[in-house]
PDB file of C-alpha atoms in Angstrom:
ATOM      1  CA  UNK A  78      72.088 110.637 115.367  1.00 81.00           C
ATOM      2  CA  UNK A  79      75.618 111.439 116.435  1.00 92.00           C
ATOM      3  CA  UNK A  80      76.066 113.055 119.838  1.00 96.00           C
ATOM      4  CA  UNK A  81      78.591 115.881 119.893  1.00 98.00           C
ATOM      5  CA  UNK A  82      79.937 117.376 123.100  1.00 98.00           C
ATOM      6  CA  UNK A  83      80.398 121.150 123.336  1.00 98.00           C
ATOM      7  CA  UNK A  84      84.134 120.601 123.232  1.00 98.00           C
ATOM      8  CA  UNK A  85      83.843 118.631 119.996  1.00 98.00           C
ATOM      9  CA  UNK A  86      81.617 121.251 118.338  1.00 98.00           C
ATOM     10  CA  UNK A  87      83.932 124.085 119.352  1.00 98.00           C
ATOM     11  CA  UNK A  88      87.057 122.180 118.350  1.00 98.00           C
ATOM     12  CA  UNK A  89      85.759 121.306 114.897  1.00 98.00           C
ATOM     13  CA  UNK A  90      84.449 124.825 114.268  1.00 98.00           C
ATOM     14  CA  UNK A  91      87.753 126.217 115.500  1.00 97.00           C
ATOM     15  CA  UNK A  92      89.809 124.056 113.169  1.00 97.00           C
ATOM     16  CA  UNK A  93      87.784 125.047 110.111  1.00 97.00           C
ATOM     17  CA  UNK A  94      87.776 128.711 111.069  1.00 96.00           C
ATOM     18  CA  UNK A  95      91.569 128.714 111.057  1.00 94.00           C
ATOM     19  CA  UNK A  96      92.580 126.522 108.123  1.00 94.00           C
ATOM     20  CA  UNK A  97      93.706 127.881 104.800  1.00 94.00           C
ATOM     21  CA  UNK A  98      91.553 125.797 102.471  1.00 94.00           C
ATOM     22  CA  UNK A  99      93.887 126.199  99.506  1.00 93.00           C
ATOM     23  CA  UNK A 100      97.105 125.093 101.182  1.00 96.00           C
ATOM     24  CA  UNK A 101      95.579 122.455 103.416  1.00 97.00           C
ATOM     25  CA  UNK A 102      93.488 120.888 100.664  1.00 97.00           C
ATOM     26  CA  UNK A 103      96.323 120.885  98.143  1.00 97.00           C
ATOM     27  CA  UNK A 104      98.819 119.469 100.636  1.00 97.00           C
ATOM     28  CA  UNK A 105      96.487 116.753 101.890  1.00 98.00           C
ATOM     29  CA  UNK A 106      95.491 115.529  98.423  1.00 98.00           C
ATOM     30  CA  UNK A 107      99.066 115.572  97.124  1.00 98.00           C
ATOM     31  CA  UNK A 108     100.162 113.629 100.203  1.00 98.00           C
ATOM     32  CA  UNK A 109      97.410 111.074  99.607  1.00 97.00           C
ATOM     33  CA  UNK A 110      98.467 110.526  95.972  1.00 97.00           C
ATOM     34  CA  UNK A 111     102.110 110.127  97.020  1.00 97.00           C
ATOM     35  CA  UNK A 112     101.646 107.971 100.118  1.00 96.00           C
ATOM     36  CA  UNK A 113      98.907 105.788  98.606  1.00 95.00           C
ATOM     37  CA  UNK A 114      99.814 105.808  94.917  1.00 93.00           C
ATOM     38  CA  UNK A 115      96.927 103.575  93.904  1.00 92.00           C
ATOM     39  CA  UNK A 116      94.611 106.519  94.633  1.00 93.00           C
ATOM     40  CA  UNK A 117      96.012 108.093  91.454  1.00 94.00           C
ATOM     41  CA  UNK A 118      93.655 105.824  89.505  1.00 91.00           C
ATOM     42  CA  UNK A 119      90.926 108.450  89.883  1.00 92.00           C
ATOM     43  CA  UNK A 120      93.057 111.264  88.485  1.00 95.00           C
ATOM     44  CA  UNK A 121      93.883 110.064  84.973  1.00 93.00           C
ATOM     45  CA  UNK A 122      92.947 113.444  83.468  1.00 95.00           C
ATOM     46  CA  UNK A 123      94.847 115.563  85.925  1.00 96.00           C
ATOM     47  CA  UNK A 124      98.105 115.921  84.034  1.00 96.00           C
ATOM     48  CA  UNK A 125     101.553 115.039  85.309  1.00 96.00           C
ATOM     49  CA  UNK A 126     101.493 112.720  88.337  1.00 96.00           C
ATOM     50  CA  UNK A 127     104.709 111.023  87.354  1.00 95.00           C
ATOM     51  CA  UNK A 128     106.543 111.478  90.655  1.00 95.00           C
ATOM     52  CA  UNK A 129     106.193 113.148  94.035  1.00 96.00           C
ATOM     53  CA  UNK A 130     107.732 116.384  92.770  1.00 97.00           C
ATOM     54  CA  UNK A 131     105.272 116.640  89.896  1.00 97.00           C
ATOM     55  CA  UNK A 132     102.293 115.828  92.124  1.00 98.00           C
ATOM     56  CA  UNK A 133     103.249 118.515  94.630  1.00 97.00           C
ATOM     57  CA  UNK A 134     103.281 121.271  92.004  1.00 97.00           C
ATOM     58  CA  UNK A 135     100.323 120.038  89.931  1.00 97.00           C
ATOM     59  CA  UNK A 136      97.789 122.911  89.836  1.00 97.00           C
ATOM     60  CA  UNK A 137      94.811 120.645  89.001  1.00 97.00           C
ATOM     61  CA  UNK A 138      95.511 118.510  92.063  1.00 97.00           C
ATOM     62  CA  UNK A 139      95.863 121.615  94.215  1.00 97.00           C
ATOM     63  CA  UNK A 140      92.533 122.944  92.964  1.00 97.00           C
ATOM     64  CA  UNK A 141      90.834 119.619  93.555  1.00 97.00           C
ATOM     65  CA  UNK A 142      92.244 119.326  97.061  1.00 97.00           C
ATOM     66  CA  UNK A 143      90.607 122.649  97.878  1.00 97.00           C
ATOM     67  CA  UNK A 144      87.277 121.422  96.493  1.00 96.00           C
ATOM     68  CA  UNK A 145      87.424 118.307  98.676  1.00 96.00           C
ATOM     69  CA  UNK A 146      88.160 120.207 101.875  1.00 97.00           C
ATOM     70  CA  UNK A 147      85.359 122.672 101.069  1.00 97.00           C
ATOM     71  CA  UNK A 148      83.177 119.581 100.759  1.00 96.00           C
ATOM     72  CA  UNK A 149      83.611 119.183 104.508  1.00 97.00           C
ATOM     73  CA  UNK A 150      81.854 122.527 105.081  1.00 96.00           C
ATOM     74  CA  UNK A 151      78.594 120.725 104.483  1.00 95.00           C
ATOM     75  CA  UNK A 152      79.219 118.576 107.555  1.00 97.00           C
ATOM     76  CA  UNK A 153      80.311 121.567 109.594  1.00 96.00           C
ATOM     77  CA  UNK A 154      77.008 123.317 108.835  1.00 96.00           C
ATOM     78  CA  UNK A 155      74.932 120.187 109.435  1.00 97.00           C
ATOM     79  CA  UNK A 156      76.642 118.581 112.397  1.00 97.00           C
ATOM     80  CA  UNK A 157      73.364 117.217 113.682  1.00 96.00           C
ATOM     81  CA  UNK A 158      72.443 115.527 110.431  1.00 97.00           C
ATOM     82  CA  UNK A 159      75.567 114.708 108.517  1.00 97.00           C
ATOM     83  CA  UNK A 160      74.002 111.483 107.293  1.00 95.00           C
ATOM     84  CA  UNK A 161      71.366 113.230 105.164  1.00 96.00           C
ATOM     85  CA  UNK A 162      73.576 116.162 104.237  1.00 97.00           C
ATOM     86  CA  UNK A 163      75.824 113.834 102.221  1.00 97.00           C
ATOM     87  CA  UNK A 164      73.193 111.806 100.373  1.00 97.00           C
ATOM     88  CA  UNK A 165      73.836 113.392  96.983  1.00 96.00           C
ATOM     89  CA  UNK A 166      77.611 113.402  97.362  1.00 96.00           C
ATOM     90  CA  UNK A 167      77.467 109.734  98.337  1.00 96.00           C
ATOM     91  CA  UNK A 168      75.431 108.874  95.237  1.00 96.00           C
ATOM     92  CA  UNK A 169      77.872 110.919  93.135  1.00 96.00           C
ATOM     93  CA  UNK A 170      80.931 109.073  94.468  1.00 95.00           C
ATOM     94  CA  UNK A 171      79.249 105.700  94.080  1.00 92.00           C
ATOM     95  CA  UNK A 172      77.366 105.952  90.815  1.00 92.00           C
ATOM     96  CA  UNK A 173      79.271 108.541  88.795  1.00 92.00           C
ATOM     97  CA  UNK A 174      82.801 108.654  90.137  1.00 92.00           C
ATOM     98  CA  UNK A 175      82.987 104.955  91.134  1.00 91.00           C
ATOM     99  CA  UNK A 176      85.383 105.677  93.991  1.00 93.00           C
ATOM    100  CA  UNK A 177      86.214 102.775  96.314  1.00 90.00           C
ATOM    101  CA  UNK A 178      85.042 104.113  99.692  1.00 92.00           C
ATOM    102  CA  UNK A 179      88.235 102.931 101.377  1.00 91.00           C
ATOM    103  CA  UNK A 180      89.821 105.955  99.715  1.00 93.00           C
ATOM    104  CA  UNK A 181      87.808 108.244 101.975  1.00 95.00           C
ATOM    105  CA  UNK A 182      89.665 106.782 104.945  1.00 95.00           C
ATOM    106  CA  UNK A 183      93.024 107.207 103.213  1.00 96.00           C
ATOM    107  CA  UNK A 184      92.345 110.862 102.391  1.00 97.00           C
ATOM    108  CA  UNK A 185      91.029 111.431 105.892  1.00 98.00           C
ATOM    109  CA  UNK A 186      94.293 110.121 107.383  1.00 97.00           C
ATOM    110  CA  UNK A 187      96.348 112.393 105.122  1.00 98.00           C
ATOM    111  CA  UNK A 188      94.189 115.383 106.065  1.00 98.00           C
ATOM    112  CA  UNK A 189      94.648 114.536 109.755  1.00 98.00           C
ATOM    113  CA  UNK A 190      98.434 114.422 109.354  1.00 98.00           C
ATOM    114  CA  UNK A 191      98.454 117.655 107.337  1.00 98.00           C
ATOM    115  CA  UNK A 192      96.514 119.398 110.103  1.00 98.00           C
ATOM    116  CA  UNK A 193      98.791 117.910 112.765  1.00 98.00           C
ATOM    117  CA  UNK A 194     101.832 119.325 110.992  1.00 97.00           C
ATOM    118  CA  UNK A 195     100.152 122.749 110.689  1.00 97.00           C
ATOM    119  CA  UNK A 196      98.757 122.925 114.220  1.00 97.00           C
ATOM    120  CA  UNK A 197     101.729 121.432 116.052  1.00 97.00           C
ATOM    121  CA  UNK A 198     101.215 121.043 119.780  1.00 96.00           C
ATOM    122  CA  UNK A 199      97.679 122.517 119.473  1.00 97.00           C
ATOM    123  CA  UNK A 200      96.728 119.239 117.810  1.00 97.00           C
ATOM    124  CA  UNK A 201      96.615 117.508 121.164  1.00 97.00           C
ATOM    125  CA  UNK A 202      94.974 114.137 121.888  1.00 97.00           C
ATOM    126  CA  UNK A 203      91.525 115.608 122.592  1.00 97.00           C
ATOM    127  CA  UNK A 204      91.602 117.719 119.431  1.00 98.00           C
ATOM    128  CA  UNK A 205      92.779 114.706 117.439  1.00 98.00           C
ATOM    129  CA  UNK A 206      89.950 112.603 118.876  1.00 98.00           C
ATOM    130  CA  UNK A 207      87.333 115.238 117.989  1.00 98.00           C
ATOM    131  CA  UNK A 208      88.641 115.707 114.465  1.00 98.00           C
ATOM    132  CA  UNK A 209      88.942 111.980 113.806  1.00 98.00           C
ATOM    133  CA  UNK A 210      85.393 111.427 115.080  1.00 98.00           C
ATOM    134  CA  UNK A 211      84.171 114.154 112.721  1.00 98.00           C
ATOM    135  CA  UNK A 212      85.962 112.584 109.747  1.00 98.00           C
ATOM    136  CA  UNK A 213      84.676 109.113 110.673  1.00 98.00           C
ATOM    137  CA  UNK A 214      81.087 110.424 110.613  1.00 98.00           C
ATOM    138  CA  UNK A 215      81.592 112.169 107.258  1.00 98.00           C
ATOM    139  CA  UNK A 216      83.219 109.068 105.749  1.00 97.00           C
ATOM    140  CA  UNK A 217      80.379 106.907 107.009  1.00 97.00           C
ATOM    141  CA  UNK A 218      77.825 109.282 105.449  1.00 97.00           C
ATOM    142  CA  UNK A 219      79.708 109.238 102.165  1.00 97.00           C
ATOM    143  CA  UNK A 220      79.600 105.430 102.107  1.00 95.00           C
ATOM    144  CA  UNK A 221      75.896 105.165 102.878  1.00 95.00           C
ATOM    145  CA  UNK A 222      74.446 105.263  99.351  1.00 94.00           C
ATOM    146  CA  UNK A 223      76.795 102.682  97.895  1.00 93.00           C
ATOM    147  CA  UNK A 224      74.973  99.618  96.650  1.00 92.00           C
TER     148      UNK A 224
ATOM    149  CA  UNK B  28     104.231  96.232  99.892  1.00 87.00           C
ATOM    150  CA  UNK B  29     107.872  95.420 100.492  1.00 93.00           C
ATOM    151  CA  UNK B  30     110.518  97.967 101.374  1.00 97.00           C
ATOM    152  CA  UNK B  31     112.679  99.145  98.501  1.00 97.00           C
ATOM    153  CA  UNK B  32     116.313 100.119  99.053  1.00 97.00           C
ATOM    154  CA  UNK B  33     115.204 103.732  98.790  1.00 97.00           C
ATOM    155  CA  UNK B  34     112.536 103.201 101.466  1.00 97.00           C
ATOM    156  CA  UNK B  35     115.128 101.685 103.799  1.00 98.00           C
ATOM    157  CA  UNK B  36     117.562 104.570 103.242  1.00 98.00           C
ATOM    158  CA  UNK B  37     114.767 107.123 103.820  1.00 98.00           C
ATOM    159  CA  UNK B  38     113.695 105.379 107.034  1.00 98.00           C
ATOM    160  CA  UNK B  39     117.258 105.210 108.372  1.00 97.00           C
ATOM    161  CA  UNK B  40     117.854 108.898 107.665  1.00 97.00           C
ATOM    162  CA  UNK B  41     114.530 110.006 109.096  1.00 97.00           C
ATOM    163  CA  UNK B  42     114.713 107.802 112.181  1.00 97.00           C
ATOM    164  CA  UNK B  43     118.112 109.236 113.070  1.00 96.00           C
ATOM    165  CA  UNK B  44     116.204 112.421 113.964  1.00 94.00           C
ATOM    166  CA  UNK B  45     113.840 110.487 116.220  1.00 94.00           C
ATOM    167  CA  UNK B  46     116.708 108.752 117.985  1.00 91.00           C
ATOM    168  CA  UNK B  47     117.443 111.637 120.310  1.00 89.00           C
ATOM    169  CA  UNK B  48     113.788 112.037 121.232  1.00 93.00           C
ATOM    170  CA  UNK B  49     112.456 108.584 121.919  1.00 95.00           C
ATOM    171  CA  UNK B  50     110.871 109.292 125.306  1.00 95.00           C
ATOM    172  CA  UNK B  51     109.066 112.422 124.089  1.00 96.00           C
ATOM    173  CA  UNK B  52     107.844 110.799 120.868  1.00 97.00           C
ATOM    174  CA  UNK B  53     106.894 107.554 122.607  1.00 97.00           C
ATOM    175  CA  UNK B  54     105.059 109.236 125.492  1.00 97.00           C
ATOM    176  CA  UNK B  55     103.132 111.478 123.125  1.00 97.00           C
ATOM    177  CA  UNK B  56     102.172 108.599 120.797  1.00 98.00           C
ATOM    178  CA  UNK B  57     101.147 106.241 123.586  1.00 97.00           C
ATOM    179  CA  UNK B  58      99.160 108.770 125.606  1.00 97.00           C
ATOM    180  CA  UNK B  59      97.507 110.037 122.455  1.00 97.00           C
ATOM    181  CA  UNK B  60      96.496 106.466 121.580  1.00 97.00           C
ATOM    182  CA  UNK B  61      94.984 105.897 125.033  1.00 96.00           C
ATOM    183  CA  UNK B  62      92.843 109.045 124.669  1.00 95.00           C
ATOM    184  CA  UNK B  63      91.867 108.841 120.995  1.00 97.00           C
ATOM    185  CA  UNK B  64      91.248 105.065 121.012  1.00 95.00           C
ATOM    186  CA  UNK B  65      89.954 104.341 124.534  1.00 92.00           C
ATOM    187  CA  UNK B  66      89.578 100.623 123.792  1.00 92.00           C
ATOM    188  CA  UNK B  67      93.382 100.373 123.922  1.00 93.00           C
ATOM    189  CA  UNK B  68      93.255 101.116 127.652  1.00 93.00           C
ATOM    190  CA  UNK B  69      92.059  97.558 128.176  1.00 89.00           C
ATOM    191  CA  UNK B  70      95.663  96.393 127.840  1.00 91.00           C
ATOM    192  CA  UNK B  71      96.805  98.645 130.662  1.00 92.00           C
ATOM    193  CA  UNK B  72      94.289  97.894 133.392  1.00 90.00           C
ATOM    194  CA  UNK B  73      97.223  97.091 135.680  1.00 91.00           C
ATOM    195  CA  UNK B  74      98.492 100.692 135.592  1.00 94.00           C
ATOM    196  CA  UNK B  75      96.969 102.996 138.174  1.00 91.00           C
ATOM    197  CA  UNK B  76      97.718 106.157 136.248  1.00 93.00           C
ATOM    198  CA  UNK B  77      97.124 106.339 132.510  1.00 92.00           C
ATOM    199  CA  UNK B  78      97.591 110.092 132.199  1.00 90.00           C
ATOM    200  CA  UNK B  79     100.189 111.490 129.798  1.00 83.00           C
ATOM    201  CA  UNK B  80     102.491 112.515 132.618  1.00 85.00           C
ATOM    202  CA  UNK B  81     102.414 109.124 134.298  1.00 94.00           C
ATOM    203  CA  UNK B  82     105.681 107.321 134.814  1.00 96.00           C
ATOM    204  CA  UNK B  83     104.220 104.143 133.280  1.00 96.00           C
ATOM    205  CA  UNK B  84     103.197 105.880 130.071  1.00 96.00           C
ATOM    206  CA  UNK B  85     106.564 107.617 129.768  1.00 96.00           C
ATOM    207  CA  UNK B  86     108.560 104.474 130.408  1.00 96.00           C
ATOM    208  CA  UNK B  87     106.461 102.329 128.111  1.00 96.00           C
ATOM    209  CA  UNK B  88     106.348 104.931 125.363  1.00 96.00           C
ATOM    210  CA  UNK B  89     110.129 105.011 125.382  1.00 96.00           C
ATOM    211  CA  UNK B  90     110.304 101.201 125.357  1.00 96.00           C
ATOM    212  CA  UNK B  91     108.063 100.986 122.300  1.00 97.00           C
ATOM    213  CA  UNK B  92     109.846 103.693 120.306  1.00 97.00           C
ATOM    214  CA  UNK B  93     113.262 102.278 121.258  1.00 97.00           C
ATOM    215  CA  UNK B  94     111.968  98.936 119.988  1.00 96.00           C
ATOM    216  CA  UNK B  95     111.097 100.527 116.669  1.00 97.00           C
ATOM    217  CA  UNK B  96     114.550 102.091 116.544  1.00 97.00           C
ATOM    218  CA  UNK B  97     116.028  98.628 117.079  1.00 96.00           C
ATOM    219  CA  UNK B  98     113.844  97.364 114.227  1.00 97.00           C
ATOM    220  CA  UNK B  99     115.343 100.031 111.950  1.00 97.00           C
ATOM    221  CA  UNK B 100     118.709  98.335 112.506  1.00 97.00           C
ATOM    222  CA  UNK B 101     117.167  95.036 111.420  1.00 97.00           C
ATOM    223  CA  UNK B 102     115.275  96.512 108.497  1.00 97.00           C
ATOM    224  CA  UNK B 103     116.767  93.987 106.069  1.00 97.00           C
ATOM    225  CA  UNK B 104     115.123  91.021 107.826  1.00 97.00           C
ATOM    226  CA  UNK B 105     112.381  92.141 110.167  1.00 97.00           C
ATOM    227  CA  UNK B 106     110.848  88.701 110.603  1.00 96.00           C
ATOM    228  CA  UNK B 107     114.110  87.256 111.896  1.00 96.00           C
ATOM    229  CA  UNK B 108     115.064  90.397 113.795  1.00 96.00           C
ATOM    230  CA  UNK B 109     111.729  90.693 115.617  1.00 97.00           C
ATOM    231  CA  UNK B 110     111.261  86.983 116.310  1.00 97.00           C
ATOM    232  CA  UNK B 111     111.489  87.167 120.089  1.00 96.00           C
ATOM    233  CA  UNK B 112     109.337  90.304 120.248  1.00 96.00           C
ATOM    234  CA  UNK B 113     106.794  88.524 118.097  1.00 96.00           C
ATOM    235  CA  UNK B 114     106.765  85.570 120.477  1.00 95.00           C
ATOM    236  CA  UNK B 115     106.337  87.963 123.402  1.00 95.00           C
ATOM    237  CA  UNK B 116     103.352  89.680 121.784  1.00 93.00           C
ATOM    238  CA  UNK B 117     101.839  86.397 120.557  1.00 92.00           C
ATOM    239  CA  UNK B 118     102.104  84.220 123.612  1.00 92.00           C
ATOM    240  CA  UNK B 119     102.303  86.555 126.566  1.00 92.00           C
ATOM    241  CA  UNK B 120     100.928  89.972 125.732  1.00 91.00           C
ATOM    242  CA  UNK B 121      98.386  88.773 123.187  1.00 90.00           C
ATOM    243  CA  UNK B 122      97.724  92.267 121.918  1.00 92.00           C
ATOM    244  CA  UNK B 123      95.200  92.134 119.079  1.00 90.00           C
ATOM    245  CA  UNK B 124      97.186  93.053 115.960  1.00 92.00           C
ATOM    246  CA  UNK B 125      94.616  95.702 114.947  1.00 92.00           C
ATOM    247  CA  UNK B 126      96.158  97.780 117.688  1.00 94.00           C
ATOM    248  CA  UNK B 127      99.518  97.879 115.922  1.00 96.00           C
ATOM    249  CA  UNK B 128      97.847  99.866 113.128  1.00 97.00           C
ATOM    250  CA  UNK B 129      96.293 102.177 115.692  1.00 97.00           C
ATOM    251  CA  UNK B 130      99.578 102.886 117.454  1.00 98.00           C
ATOM    252  CA  UNK B 131     101.361 103.285 114.107  1.00 98.00           C
ATOM    253  CA  UNK B 132      98.846 105.976 113.147  1.00 98.00           C
ATOM    254  CA  UNK B 133      99.456 107.797 116.427  1.00 98.00           C
ATOM    255  CA  UNK B 134     103.210 107.606 115.863  1.00 98.00           C
ATOM    256  CA  UNK B 135     102.754 109.179 112.431  1.00 98.00           C
ATOM    257  CA  UNK B 136     100.697 112.010 113.965  1.00 98.00           C
ATOM    258  CA  UNK B 137     103.448 112.681 116.504  1.00 98.00           C
ATOM    259  CA  UNK B 138     106.097 112.626 113.772  1.00 98.00           C
ATOM    260  CA  UNK B 139     104.053 115.149 111.738  1.00 98.00           C
ATOM    261  CA  UNK B 140     103.779 117.415 114.773  1.00 98.00           C
ATOM    262  CA  UNK B 141     107.401 117.027 115.898  1.00 97.00           C
ATOM    263  CA  UNK B 142     109.085 117.157 112.488  1.00 97.00           C
ATOM    264  CA  UNK B 143     106.721 119.168 110.257  1.00 96.00           C
ATOM    265  CA  UNK B 144     109.423 120.050 107.738  1.00 96.00           C
ATOM    266  CA  UNK B 145     111.173 116.683 107.558  1.00 96.00           C
ATOM    267  CA  UNK B 146     107.989 114.565 107.539  1.00 97.00           C
ATOM    268  CA  UNK B 147     107.518 115.120 103.826  1.00 97.00           C
ATOM    269  CA  UNK B 148     105.166 112.896 101.809  1.00 98.00           C
ATOM    270  CA  UNK B 149     108.244 110.944 100.653  1.00 97.00           C
ATOM    271  CA  UNK B 150     109.363 110.328 104.239  1.00 98.00           C
ATOM    272  CA  UNK B 151     105.751 109.578 105.225  1.00 98.00           C
ATOM    273  CA  UNK B 152     105.302 106.790 102.677  1.00 98.00           C
ATOM    274  CA  UNK B 153     108.598 105.120 103.613  1.00 98.00           C
ATOM    275  CA  UNK B 154     107.911 105.309 107.369  1.00 98.00           C
ATOM    276  CA  UNK B 155     104.303 104.149 106.887  1.00 98.00           C
ATOM    277  CA  UNK B 156     105.494 101.119 104.907  1.00 98.00           C
ATOM    278  CA  UNK B 157     108.180 100.403 107.505  1.00 98.00           C
ATOM    279  CA  UNK B 158     105.771 100.577 110.456  1.00 98.00           C
ATOM    280  CA  UNK B 159     103.375  98.289 108.584  1.00 98.00           C
ATOM    281  CA  UNK B 160     106.230  95.839 108.009  1.00 98.00           C
ATOM    282  CA  UNK B 161     107.113  95.989 111.717  1.00 98.00           C
ATOM    283  CA  UNK B 162     103.483  95.268 112.620  1.00 97.00           C
ATOM    284  CA  UNK B 163     103.481  92.313 110.245  1.00 97.00           C
ATOM    285  CA  UNK B 164     106.706  90.925 111.737  1.00 97.00           C
ATOM    286  CA  UNK B 165     105.328  91.420 115.259  1.00 96.00           C
ATOM    287  CA  UNK B 166     102.206  89.426 114.433  1.00 95.00           C
ATOM    288  CA  UNK B 167     104.187  86.686 112.707  1.00 95.00           C
ATOM    289  CA  UNK B 168     104.052  84.173 115.555  1.00 94.00           C
ATOM    290  CA  UNK B 169     100.391  84.742 116.442  1.00 93.00           C
ATOM    291  CA  UNK B 170      99.085  81.635 114.685  1.00 92.00           C
TER     292      UNK B 170
END
């Protein structure tokens, strides 16, 4: 089981209490598809991804970004058992969506940078460490059911 | 993932903004790395003070970011341009190359915080590719 300090719990709760799921999710996913273009392989049915401009204004990508960030709520509500909380999502990503789990790390990095840009100086080293630890645990849980 | 002409132009333009700020960016990135990735402190056991305000962190942060700025000038042939730095890191410092990725990530975080408007996804991809190319050139002489 993962040990969380009070600071980490408060920091993570604080971040999620303040973020705008729509903007943050949309921005992070668009950034991921632009910075790591091979991630576009999973979005063949999402319309125009022809260039960065198109990706940034694509409404299907924006909607999906929001869904992904809401997917993190599950971890927020189950901090003491993230591993089990993500069993079904892990099976989904492995067996139905066939997503290479390395993509979780790539999205996680883009989400981190999106938050850093939004939070500015508030995203200090300790906050960054807490958030990155949180994402690492979620990513690990998402990889668990791959076989 | 080699740098296109457009990547190089984007990096040069973007890095011009960093140029005036190298100590601030470098200090922030280095001190952030030491906190977020505590294993990196093992390379700095000879510094008494590893806090963000410490003179060592400030000086070294500036050195590293100035080094990256110098690499921007040599962007057309990083392997040749960073040869002596590669030898330094390979034979004397012997920093495990995984740490280059770690520091690069911290630099990107600081750039996102410091230049939220200019650090667009387009700038991000070019700078990310460039920093990866610098890391590769730095590890060139390792073995």
